[in-house]
Amino acid sequence: TYTTDGTRTSCNMEFLLQRIRGMRMQDGDEGAEVEKPKVLEEVSLEGIVKHIQQMEPNKILVMTGAGISTAAGIPDFRTPGTGLYDNLQKYDLPNPMSIFDISYFPINPTPFYTLAKEMYPGKFKPTLSHYFIRLLQLKGKLLRNYTQNIDTLERRAGLTDEVTVEAHGAFHIAHCITCGAEYDHEYVKEQVFADELPKCTKEGCWKVPEKDGEPYRGLVKPDIVFFGESLPERFGKLAGKDTQECDLLIVMGTSLAVQPFATLASRVRQNCPRLLINLTKVGESDPLMVLLGTGAGFDFTDTSYRDVFLEGTCDDGVRKLANLLGWEDELLKLCEDEHTRLEAEMPPEFKTSNTGAMPIDNTTDVRPTSTTNSTTCTVSTGTTSTTGTTGTTSTTETTSTTGTTETTSTTGTTSTG
C-alpha cells in the first residue's frame, strides 16, 4: 500500500524491489547477469540502418501517433499550449477528454461534431512520415502500420487495408449509436458541414432529449473509438501475431500513454530492434515491471542492446533515416508527386486549409544533429509532446506464441491522473 508520504513510499518501493529480487534469485544465481542477445552491430541510428541493409528485414512493424500528422496542420493531443486537449475551453467540457467519452457524447454531441468539422478528412495531405511508411510498403518491407490516428492520412498516402490497423478507428464508416445502422462518411460529412447533428434515418430511431442531461437517441457517429468503447476486432486479431513475427519495430510520434495500444512496443520479441522517433523519450522501462518479468519497455541507457532513440520531429527523423538508407530522393519524389495529385483532386473549399507541410528542399541538412498481462485501459497525463487519438477497450485477446499462451485482458476504464 502506498502512502502520500514521499519517504515512506520510497521505503515501501525499495522493500518491494528487494523482495522481488529475492523471489527471482535461484541458489548460485546471485550476481549473475542475464546475457543479452546480439541484435545490432552498434546501438545507434547507423546500427538500425546496417540492420535494414544487411539483414533485409521484410516484416517491419510501425506504430504511429498524432506526431506524424502535425506537419499536415493537425494538432496533436498532449503538447502543452498547442495540443488539442489544451485548446478545448470553448466547448465548456467537464474535462478535455470528455469530447471523446462515449458516456458524455449522447448528452452533448455538439462539441465533437464541431471539432470533427475542423479536422475532417480530405482537408489535409499526408506528411513525409506517412510516405516513408508507404515507401516501406512499396519495397515489400512493411508488415503492418498500427496507427492511433483517426485522420485517415494513411489511406490518403496509399497504404492498403491489408497493412493498416486503425487501432482507434477512423471517419470512413459511421454507425447509429442506438440501432447500429451503418452510414458512409459522405452522409456524416454533409450533416457536419451543414452544422447539423447527423441523425439516423430509421423510422422512430431519432429522438431529441426532453430535458437537459438526457441523452439523444439515433446519433450517427463515425467509427472512432471513444473512451468506454472496444477497440476494433482487427487490432485484437492481428496484434499478437504481428508482434511475434516482426523483425524491426519503428515507433513514431506517440506518447505511448494509451493502453492497450502502447503494449505493442513491449510485446515484440527480445531480439527485435526498436527505433523511437519522437520529440521526447517515452515508454521507458519501469524497474518494478522489469523485475516482475513483464517490463520490456524501451531502454535508452548505456546498457541498451536494441533500442535507439532519434530525437526530433517525425518528418526530420524519417528523412534522416531515408538519407542514410539511400532512399531520400525516392521518398521526396513520392511525396511531391502524391501532393500534386491530391491537390488537383481536393475540393476548392479545402485547398487553402492545408499546405501539407513537407521538407522537399534537397539542400536541407539532414545529418545527424510473465506471459499473462492484465491491463486496465488508462491514459496518463504529462508533458509528452505527441500522442494519437485515444480509445479504450473491453476485449480479451488470446494468442499462442512459442508454445505459450498470452492473454491480454483489458477493461474500458480511463484515468486522467
XYZ file of C-alpha atoms in Angstrom:
417
model
C 0.000 0.000 0.000
C 1.429 3.358 -0.972
C 1.002 6.495 1.101
C 1.249 10.150 0.220
C 4.364 10.458 2.362
C 7.315 10.539 -0.014
C 9.847 8.889 2.301
C 7.606 6.054 3.298
C 6.607 5.416 -0.301
C 10.270 5.171 -1.305
C 10.976 2.756 1.544
C 7.984 0.616 0.574
C 9.109 0.543 -3.068
C 12.697 -0.398 -2.156
C 11.436 -3.129 0.174
C 9.191 -4.486 -2.588
C 12.017 -4.468 -5.117
C 14.271 -6.348 -2.712
C 11.599 -8.968 -2.061
C 11.011 -9.463 -5.778
C 14.748 -9.795 -6.399
C 14.850 -12.426 -3.669
C 11.954 -14.369 -5.149
C 13.575 -14.428 -8.586
C 17.045 -15.433 -7.348
C 17.922 -19.134 -7.514
C 20.720 -20.715 -5.461
C 24.035 -19.832 -7.085
C 22.499 -17.110 -9.284
C 23.415 -14.149 -7.116
C 25.396 -11.602 -9.044
C 24.779 -13.359 -12.341
C 23.936 -11.149 -15.279
C 21.342 -12.046 -17.865
C 23.050 -12.476 -21.201
C 21.568 -10.135 -23.792
C 21.269 -11.248 -27.406
C 23.431 -9.609 -30.070
C 20.890 -7.652 -32.100
C 22.642 -4.623 -33.592
C 26.267 -4.109 -34.627
C 26.048 -0.787 -32.824
C 23.167 0.641 -30.822
C 22.620 3.773 -32.907
C 20.701 5.007 -35.917
C 23.591 3.791 -38.062
C 23.169 0.383 -36.431
C 19.481 0.376 -37.383
C 20.472 1.291 -40.954
C 23.000 -1.562 -41.107
C 20.345 -3.921 -39.749
C 17.961 -2.901 -42.540
C 20.669 -3.134 -45.206
C 22.325 -6.362 -44.083
C 19.510 -8.352 -42.502
C 16.970 -7.155 -45.070
C 14.038 -7.284 -42.655
C 10.794 -7.600 -44.574
C 8.430 -7.575 -41.632
C 8.811 -4.079 -40.210
C 6.132 -3.120 -37.719
C 5.376 0.607 -37.442
C 3.455 2.228 -34.574
C 2.306 5.806 -35.131
C 0.574 8.552 -33.179
C -0.531 12.119 -33.799
C 3.062 13.333 -34.073
C 3.283 12.114 -37.659
C 0.355 14.347 -38.660
C 1.292 17.641 -37.019
C 3.254 18.742 -40.114
C -0.020 18.442 -42.046
C -1.591 21.063 -39.783
C -3.415 18.669 -37.462
C -2.692 19.320 -33.762
C -1.523 16.521 -31.540
C -3.270 15.866 -28.255
C -0.953 16.486 -25.332
C 1.642 19.113 -26.267
C 1.235 21.886 -23.634
C -0.157 25.041 -25.189
C -0.773 23.737 -28.703
C -2.188 20.248 -28.127
C -5.850 19.559 -28.686
C -6.601 18.915 -25.016
C -5.219 22.355 -24.089
C -7.481 24.158 -26.551
C -10.993 22.889 -25.887
C -12.087 25.560 -23.400
C -14.610 26.967 -25.859
C -16.613 23.738 -25.617
C -17.188 24.061 -21.838
C -16.439 20.380 -21.206
C -16.269 18.688 -17.791
C -12.678 17.825 -18.747
C -10.839 17.906 -22.105
C -11.147 14.180 -22.755
C -14.941 14.305 -22.379
C -15.112 15.208 -26.056
C -14.147 11.574 -26.785
C -16.115 9.966 -23.949
C -18.908 7.649 -25.093
C -20.935 8.273 -21.926
C -20.778 12.065 -22.429
C -21.246 12.107 -26.206
C -25.016 11.292 -26.332
C -25.718 14.030 -23.766
C -23.742 16.752 -25.529
C -22.657 15.697 -29.031
C -22.182 19.221 -30.438
C -18.552 19.690 -29.276
C -17.421 16.519 -31.023
C -19.134 17.342 -34.319
C -17.804 20.910 -34.205
C -14.293 19.582 -33.740
C -14.880 16.958 -36.425
C -15.726 19.708 -38.907
C -12.370 21.372 -38.236
C -10.430 18.118 -38.585
C -12.481 16.326 -41.231
C -10.562 14.011 -43.591
C -9.962 15.472 -47.022
C -8.749 18.825 -45.716
C -5.204 17.609 -45.085
C -2.437 15.952 -47.048
C -0.182 13.195 -45.713
C 3.250 14.095 -44.398
C 6.706 12.846 -45.244
C 6.340 10.353 -42.398
C 3.241 8.837 -43.981
C 5.056 8.478 -47.282
C 8.047 6.850 -45.599
C 5.680 4.135 -44.388
C 4.236 3.946 -47.907
C 7.796 3.525 -49.216
C 8.316 0.603 -46.836
C 5.160 -0.915 -48.316
C 6.358 -0.361 -51.893
C 9.679 -2.015 -51.057
C 7.909 -5.038 -49.575
C 9.295 -4.378 -46.101
C 6.159 -3.354 -44.199
C 4.376 -5.964 -42.123
C 1.814 -3.601 -40.620
C 1.231 0.010 -39.581
C -0.674 0.293 -36.310
C -1.943 3.850 -36.012
C -3.708 5.664 -33.201
C -4.782 8.415 -35.585
C -8.288 8.986 -36.872
C -7.330 11.384 -39.683
C -7.180 8.603 -42.343
C -3.962 10.095 -43.760
C -2.556 6.573 -44.005
C -5.255 5.811 -46.535
C -4.603 9.044 -48.426
C -0.909 8.197 -48.543
C -1.752 4.943 -50.323
C -1.355 2.350 -47.578
C -3.546 -0.656 -48.294
C -6.159 -2.072 -45.924
C -4.009 -5.175 -45.560
C -1.074 -3.358 -43.963
C -3.099 -0.865 -41.913
C -4.635 -1.288 -38.470
C -6.561 1.810 -37.354
C -6.415 0.947 -33.680
C -8.674 3.810 -32.635
C -10.989 3.725 -35.616
C -11.475 6.270 -38.387
C -14.007 8.504 -40.113
C -14.640 6.432 -43.221
C -17.552 4.437 -41.764
C -20.216 5.529 -39.256
C -22.957 3.832 -37.254
C -26.073 4.847 -35.348
C -25.303 4.585 -31.641
C -28.867 3.409 -30.962
C -29.800 0.872 -33.651
C -26.395 0.194 -35.204
C -27.391 1.132 -38.770
C -24.339 1.793 -40.964
C -23.726 5.025 -42.880
C -20.896 6.102 -45.168
C -18.713 9.066 -44.341
C -20.306 11.249 -47.034
C -23.630 11.273 -45.183
C -21.961 12.311 -41.945
C -19.821 14.884 -43.739
C -22.858 16.530 -45.358
C -24.594 16.875 -41.996
C -21.494 18.077 -40.152
C -20.657 20.740 -42.747
C -24.269 21.918 -42.657
C -23.849 22.334 -38.881
C -26.462 19.662 -38.262
C -26.283 16.672 -35.965
C -26.049 13.502 -38.093
C -29.338 11.687 -37.486
C -30.310 8.085 -38.061
C -32.921 7.865 -40.819
C -34.515 4.672 -39.489
C -38.123 5.314 -38.557
C -38.556 6.047 -34.865
C -34.837 5.967 -34.048
C -34.049 9.683 -33.815
C -35.143 11.399 -30.624
C -34.154 14.734 -29.112
C -33.900 14.742 -25.296
C -36.780 16.388 -23.485
C -34.693 17.641 -20.585
C -31.118 18.773 -20.035
C -28.873 15.912 -19.084
C -30.850 13.315 -21.021
C -29.176 11.590 -23.997
C -30.015 11.907 -27.676
C -31.167 8.785 -29.487
C -30.246 7.978 -33.063
C -26.989 9.919 -33.372
C -24.779 8.725 -36.211
C -21.173 8.620 -35.006
C -18.059 7.928 -37.095
C -16.363 4.674 -36.107
C -13.810 6.443 -33.938
C -13.016 4.645 -30.702
C -14.158 6.740 -27.760
C -13.251 6.175 -24.135
C -15.506 3.350 -23.000
C -15.648 1.603 -26.396
C -13.910 -1.535 -27.605
C -11.014 -1.378 -29.991
C -11.678 -2.758 -33.480
C -11.683 -6.546 -33.706
C -8.863 -6.345 -36.248
C -6.495 -4.973 -33.591
C -7.032 -7.925 -31.280
C -6.879 -10.405 -34.134
C -3.511 -9.275 -35.512
C -1.572 -7.744 -32.619
C -0.329 -10.965 -31.032
C 0.711 -12.479 -34.350
C 2.394 -9.359 -35.735
C 4.441 -8.600 -32.620
C 5.932 -12.097 -32.757
C 6.656 -12.006 -36.492
C 8.154 -8.542 -36.896
C 11.929 -8.159 -37.330
C 12.120 -4.397 -36.695
C 9.839 -2.047 -34.735
C 9.628 1.664 -35.564
C 7.600 3.881 -33.210
C 6.845 7.452 -34.262
C 5.040 10.456 -32.815
C 3.313 8.954 -29.797
C 3.462 9.335 -26.033
C 2.697 5.617 -25.565
C 0.283 6.778 -22.872
C -2.815 4.944 -24.082
C -3.383 1.267 -23.384
C -3.629 -1.286 -24.838
C -2.038 0.303 -27.940
C 1.150 1.112 -26.030
C 1.683 -2.536 -25.055
C 2.606 -3.434 -28.637
C 6.084 -1.981 -28.126
C 6.744 -4.322 -25.207
C 5.284 -7.419 -26.875
C 7.807 -7.809 -29.692
C 10.455 -10.495 -29.337
C 13.574 -9.773 -27.265
C 15.807 -9.948 -30.353
C 13.771 -7.402 -32.314
C 15.480 -3.992 -32.685
C 13.333 -0.967 -31.815
C 13.623 2.623 -33.078
C 11.743 5.521 -31.468
C 11.406 8.750 -33.474
C 9.874 11.360 -31.184
C 10.360 14.775 -29.623
C 10.899 13.146 -26.229
C 11.785 9.744 -24.839
C 8.697 7.724 -23.939
C 7.828 4.182 -22.931
C 10.994 3.593 -20.940
C 11.249 0.537 -18.710
C 9.812 0.623 -15.220
C 12.276 -1.147 -12.882
C 9.447 -2.814 -10.967
C 7.904 -4.207 -14.136
C 11.289 -5.475 -15.303
C 11.762 -7.361 -12.028
C 8.277 -8.810 -12.328
C 9.248 -10.126 -15.730
C 6.570 -8.134 -17.556
C 8.544 -4.987 -18.326
C 10.003 -4.807 -21.795
C 9.806 -1.063 -22.277
C 12.459 0.982 -24.059
C 15.948 1.052 -22.588
C 17.930 4.074 -23.742
C 20.693 3.668 -21.183
C 24.295 2.667 -21.895
C 23.323 -0.965 -21.349
C 20.771 -0.965 -24.172
C 21.321 -3.664 -26.781
C 18.475 -2.995 -29.215
C 16.697 0.330 -28.509
C 17.584 3.531 -30.384
C 16.100 6.996 -29.790
C 16.108 9.572 -32.608
C 15.117 12.932 -31.140
C 13.173 15.402 -33.276
C 10.094 15.676 -35.420
C 8.882 12.606 -37.245
C 9.452 14.140 -40.680
C 13.036 15.114 -39.824
C 13.611 11.646 -38.409
C 12.348 9.669 -41.389
C 14.213 11.927 -43.784
C 17.435 11.345 -41.876
C 16.786 7.596 -41.889
C 15.954 7.627 -45.610
C 19.115 9.612 -46.317
C 21.305 7.028 -44.580
C 19.487 4.221 -46.420
C 19.959 5.918 -49.792
C 16.212 6.348 -50.198
C 15.899 10.110 -49.704
C 15.407 11.170 -53.322
C 12.858 8.406 -53.836
C 10.969 9.462 -50.701
C 10.894 13.149 -51.630
C 9.710 12.431 -55.166
C 6.954 10.129 -53.917
C 5.753 12.793 -51.509
C 5.897 15.614 -54.057
C 4.127 13.630 -56.790
C 1.382 12.498 -54.424
C 0.830 16.007 -53.066
C 0.445 17.302 -56.606
C -2.135 14.613 -57.326
C -4.071 15.223 -54.097
C -4.038 18.982 -54.600
C -5.649 18.529 -58.026
C -8.349 16.277 -56.542
C -9.033 18.402 -53.467
C -12.373 20.301 -53.305
C -11.933 24.082 -53.708
C -13.059 24.816 -50.136
C -10.208 22.676 -48.786
C -7.343 23.875 -50.960
C -6.308 26.764 -48.737
C -6.726 24.906 -45.445
C -3.531 22.879 -45.595
C -0.204 23.227 -47.307
C 0.735 19.667 -46.475
C 3.944 20.862 -44.906
C 6.829 18.791 -46.216
C 10.582 19.375 -46.299
C 11.286 18.917 -50.004
C 14.255 21.271 -50.272
C 17.073 18.952 -51.330
C 19.634 21.324 -49.842
C 18.299 20.812 -46.320
C 20.974 19.443 -43.972
C 19.754 16.147 -42.614
C 22.965 14.989 -40.968
C 22.689 13.601 -37.506
C 22.386 16.711 -35.220
C 5.012 -13.231 -17.334
C 3.072 -14.256 -20.457
C -0.203 -13.212 -18.770
C -0.795 -9.493 -18.859
C -3.866 -7.954 -17.244
C -4.102 -4.377 -18.417
C -6.540 -1.674 -17.409
C -7.069 0.760 -20.232
C -5.671 4.005 -18.877
C -4.425 7.320 -20.128
C -1.681 9.052 -18.215
C -1.335 12.797 -18.452
C 2.015 14.506 -18.646
C 4.212 16.718 -20.772
C 4.965 14.273 -23.533
C 4.659 16.086 -26.795
C 2.839 13.714 -29.072
C 0.209 11.070 -28.947
C -2.553 9.633 -31.072
C -6.265 9.698 -30.602
C -7.261 7.839 -27.506
C -9.659 4.988 -27.029
C -10.457 2.255 -24.585
C -11.245 -1.379 -24.882
C -13.261 -4.138 -23.386
C -11.841 -7.153 -25.158
C -9.952 -10.316 -24.392
C -7.278 -11.416 -26.801
C -5.549 -14.783 -26.730
C -2.646 -15.708 -28.941
C -0.241 -18.613 -28.874
C 3.453 -17.930 -29.260
C 6.278 -20.450 -28.979
C 4.143 -22.866 -27.064
C 2.840 -20.397 -24.517
C -0.475 -18.641 -24.282
C -0.532 -14.891 -23.960
C -3.753 -13.338 -22.725
C -4.419 -9.652 -22.631
C -7.497 -8.699 -20.637
C -8.467 -5.075 -20.928
C -11.256 -3.119 -19.365
C -12.989 0.028 -20.500
C -11.878 2.428 -17.811
C -9.842 5.591 -18.045
C -7.697 7.594 -15.718
C -6.757 11.214 -16.183
C -4.348 11.380 -13.289
